PDB file of C-alpha atoms in Angstrom:
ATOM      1  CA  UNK A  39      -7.723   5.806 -18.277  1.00 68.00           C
ATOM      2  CA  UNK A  40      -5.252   8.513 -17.475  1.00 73.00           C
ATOM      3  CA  UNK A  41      -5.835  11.955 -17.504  1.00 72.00           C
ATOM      4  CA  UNK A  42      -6.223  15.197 -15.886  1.00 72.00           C
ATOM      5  CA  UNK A  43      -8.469  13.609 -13.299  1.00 78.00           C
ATOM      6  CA  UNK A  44      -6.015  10.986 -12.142  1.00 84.00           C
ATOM      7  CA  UNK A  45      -5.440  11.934  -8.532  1.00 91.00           C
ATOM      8  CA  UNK A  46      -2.635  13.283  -6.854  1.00 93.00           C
ATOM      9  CA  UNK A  47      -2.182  10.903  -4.289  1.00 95.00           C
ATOM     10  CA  UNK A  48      -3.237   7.384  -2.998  1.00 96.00           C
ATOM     11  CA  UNK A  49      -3.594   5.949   0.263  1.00 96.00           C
ATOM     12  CA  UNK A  50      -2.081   2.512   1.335  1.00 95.00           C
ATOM     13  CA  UNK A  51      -3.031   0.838   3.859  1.00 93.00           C
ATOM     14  CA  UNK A  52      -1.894  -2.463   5.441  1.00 92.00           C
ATOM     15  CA  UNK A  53      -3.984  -4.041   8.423  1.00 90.00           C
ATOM     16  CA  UNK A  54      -2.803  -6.966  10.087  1.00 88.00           C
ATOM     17  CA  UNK A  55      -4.606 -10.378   9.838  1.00 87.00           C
ATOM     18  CA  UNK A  56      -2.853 -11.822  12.552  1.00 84.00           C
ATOM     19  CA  UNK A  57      -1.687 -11.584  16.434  1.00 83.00           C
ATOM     20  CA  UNK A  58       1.662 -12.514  15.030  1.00 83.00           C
ATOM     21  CA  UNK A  59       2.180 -10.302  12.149  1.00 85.00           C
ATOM     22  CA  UNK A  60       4.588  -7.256  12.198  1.00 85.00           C
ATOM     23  CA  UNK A  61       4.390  -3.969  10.748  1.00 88.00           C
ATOM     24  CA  UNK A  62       6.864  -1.216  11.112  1.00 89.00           C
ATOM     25  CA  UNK A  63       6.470   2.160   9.483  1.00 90.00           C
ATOM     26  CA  UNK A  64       9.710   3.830   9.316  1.00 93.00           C
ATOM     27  CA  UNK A  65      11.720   1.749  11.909  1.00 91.00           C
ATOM     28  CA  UNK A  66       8.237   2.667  14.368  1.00 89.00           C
ATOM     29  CA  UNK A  67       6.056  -0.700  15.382  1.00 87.00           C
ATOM     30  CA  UNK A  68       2.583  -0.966  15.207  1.00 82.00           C
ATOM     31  CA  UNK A  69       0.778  -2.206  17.874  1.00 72.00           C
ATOM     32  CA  UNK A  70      -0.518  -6.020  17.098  1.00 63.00           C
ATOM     33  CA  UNK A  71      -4.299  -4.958  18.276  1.00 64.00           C
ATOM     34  CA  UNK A  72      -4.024  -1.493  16.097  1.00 70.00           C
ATOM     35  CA  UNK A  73      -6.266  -1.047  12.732  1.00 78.00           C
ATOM     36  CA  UNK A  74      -2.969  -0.968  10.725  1.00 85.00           C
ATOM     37  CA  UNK A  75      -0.907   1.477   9.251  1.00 90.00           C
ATOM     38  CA  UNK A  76      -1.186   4.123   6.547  1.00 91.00           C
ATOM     39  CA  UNK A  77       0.935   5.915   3.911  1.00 94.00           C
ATOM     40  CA  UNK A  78       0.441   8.556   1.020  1.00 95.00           C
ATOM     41  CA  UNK A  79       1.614   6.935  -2.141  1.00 96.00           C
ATOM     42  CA  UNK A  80       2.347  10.231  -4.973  1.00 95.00           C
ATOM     43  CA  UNK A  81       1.693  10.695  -8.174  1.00 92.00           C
ATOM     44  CA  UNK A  82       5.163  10.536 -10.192  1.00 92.00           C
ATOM     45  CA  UNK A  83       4.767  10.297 -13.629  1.00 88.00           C
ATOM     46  CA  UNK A  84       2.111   9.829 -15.845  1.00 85.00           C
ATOM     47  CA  UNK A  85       2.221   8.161 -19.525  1.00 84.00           C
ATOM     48  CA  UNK A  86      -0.914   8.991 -21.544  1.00 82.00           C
ATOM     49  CA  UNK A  87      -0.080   7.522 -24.194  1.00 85.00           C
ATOM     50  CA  UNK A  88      -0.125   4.027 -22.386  1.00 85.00           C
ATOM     51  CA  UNK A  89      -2.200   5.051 -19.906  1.00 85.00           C
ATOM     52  CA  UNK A  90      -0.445   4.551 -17.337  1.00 89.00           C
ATOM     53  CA  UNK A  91      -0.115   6.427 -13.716  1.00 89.00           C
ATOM     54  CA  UNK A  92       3.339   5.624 -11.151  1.00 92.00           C
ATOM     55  CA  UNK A  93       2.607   6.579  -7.623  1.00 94.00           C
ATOM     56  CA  UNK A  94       5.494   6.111  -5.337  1.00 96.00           C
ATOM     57  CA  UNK A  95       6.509   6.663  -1.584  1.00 95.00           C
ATOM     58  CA  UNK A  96       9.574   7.524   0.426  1.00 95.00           C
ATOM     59  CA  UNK A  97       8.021   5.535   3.518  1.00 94.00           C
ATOM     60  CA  UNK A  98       9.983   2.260   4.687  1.00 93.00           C
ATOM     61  CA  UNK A  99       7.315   0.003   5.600  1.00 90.00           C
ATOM     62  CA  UNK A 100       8.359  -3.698   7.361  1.00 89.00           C
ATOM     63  CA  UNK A 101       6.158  -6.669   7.853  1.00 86.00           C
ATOM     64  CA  UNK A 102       6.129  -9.959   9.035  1.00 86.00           C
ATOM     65  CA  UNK A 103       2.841 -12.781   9.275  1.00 86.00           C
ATOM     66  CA  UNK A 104      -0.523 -12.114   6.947  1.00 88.00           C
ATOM     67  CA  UNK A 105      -1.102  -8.650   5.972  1.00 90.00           C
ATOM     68  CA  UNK A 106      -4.132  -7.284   3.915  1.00 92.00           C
ATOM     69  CA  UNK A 107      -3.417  -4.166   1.840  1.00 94.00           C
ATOM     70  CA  UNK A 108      -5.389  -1.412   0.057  1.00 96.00           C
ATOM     71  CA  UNK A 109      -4.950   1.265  -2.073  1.00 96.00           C
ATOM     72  CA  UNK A 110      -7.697   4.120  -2.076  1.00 96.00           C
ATOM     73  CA  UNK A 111      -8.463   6.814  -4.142  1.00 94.00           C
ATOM     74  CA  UNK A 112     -10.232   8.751  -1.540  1.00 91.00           C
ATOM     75  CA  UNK A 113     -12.738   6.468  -0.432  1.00 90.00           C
ATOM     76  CA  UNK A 114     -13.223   4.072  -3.277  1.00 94.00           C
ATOM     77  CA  UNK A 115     -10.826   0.658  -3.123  1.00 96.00           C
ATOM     78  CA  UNK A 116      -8.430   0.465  -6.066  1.00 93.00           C
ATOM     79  CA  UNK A 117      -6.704  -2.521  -5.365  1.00 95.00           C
ATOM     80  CA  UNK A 118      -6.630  -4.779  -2.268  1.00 96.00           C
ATOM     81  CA  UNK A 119      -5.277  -7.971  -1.489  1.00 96.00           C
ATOM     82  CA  UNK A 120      -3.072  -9.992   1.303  1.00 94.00           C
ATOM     83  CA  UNK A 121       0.356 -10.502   1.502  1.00 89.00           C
ATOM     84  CA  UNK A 122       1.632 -13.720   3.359  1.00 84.00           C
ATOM     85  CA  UNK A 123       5.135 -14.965   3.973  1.00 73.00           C
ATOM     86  CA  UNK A 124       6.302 -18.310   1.632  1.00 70.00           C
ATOM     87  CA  UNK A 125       7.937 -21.010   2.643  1.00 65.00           C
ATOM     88  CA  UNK A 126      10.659 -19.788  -0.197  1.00 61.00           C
ATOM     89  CA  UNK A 127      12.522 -17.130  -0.741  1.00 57.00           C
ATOM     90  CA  UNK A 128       9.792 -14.402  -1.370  1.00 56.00           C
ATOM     91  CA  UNK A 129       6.356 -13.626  -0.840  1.00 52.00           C
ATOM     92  CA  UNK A 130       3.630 -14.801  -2.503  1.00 54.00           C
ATOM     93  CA  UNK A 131      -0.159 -12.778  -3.033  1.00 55.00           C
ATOM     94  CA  UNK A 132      -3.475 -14.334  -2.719  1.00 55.00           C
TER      95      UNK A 132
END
């Protein structure tokens, strides 16, 4: 449900599952043994009617290999899964 208490702001994170994998944040590297990177995603518009919320982000964020992802709202999990390069032209979620 949308309403006044739909927050502000989200956090996204992305940790990699993998030696291999690559994540940049804004053309910066992460370091392979770090616990990932983060990024504040903000509130843009909101659509009561439909309830639905749009949170967006200005960050560039680059990855290569398995990444896991999460989306927080504070310190409760919203959404999580892992992103992992195809063999085709995209990415696929598991």
């Amino acid at each position: 449900m949308v309403n006044d208490s739909t927050p502000e702001f989200l956090t996204l994170y992305y940790i990699p599952l993998s030696p291999h994998s690559i994540l940049e944040l804004n053309d910066v590297r992460c370091v392979s043994n770090s616990d990932g990177i983060s990024l504040y995603l903000r509130r843009d518009k909101v659509d009561k009617k439909s309830e639905e919320a749009m949170f967006v982000s200005t960050d560039r964020v680059r990855l290569a290999g398995i990444v896991r992802f999460e989306v927080l709202n504070e310190k409760f999990i919203v959404i999580c899964g892992v992103l992992e390069m195809s063999n085709g032209n995209g990415f696929t979620g598991r």
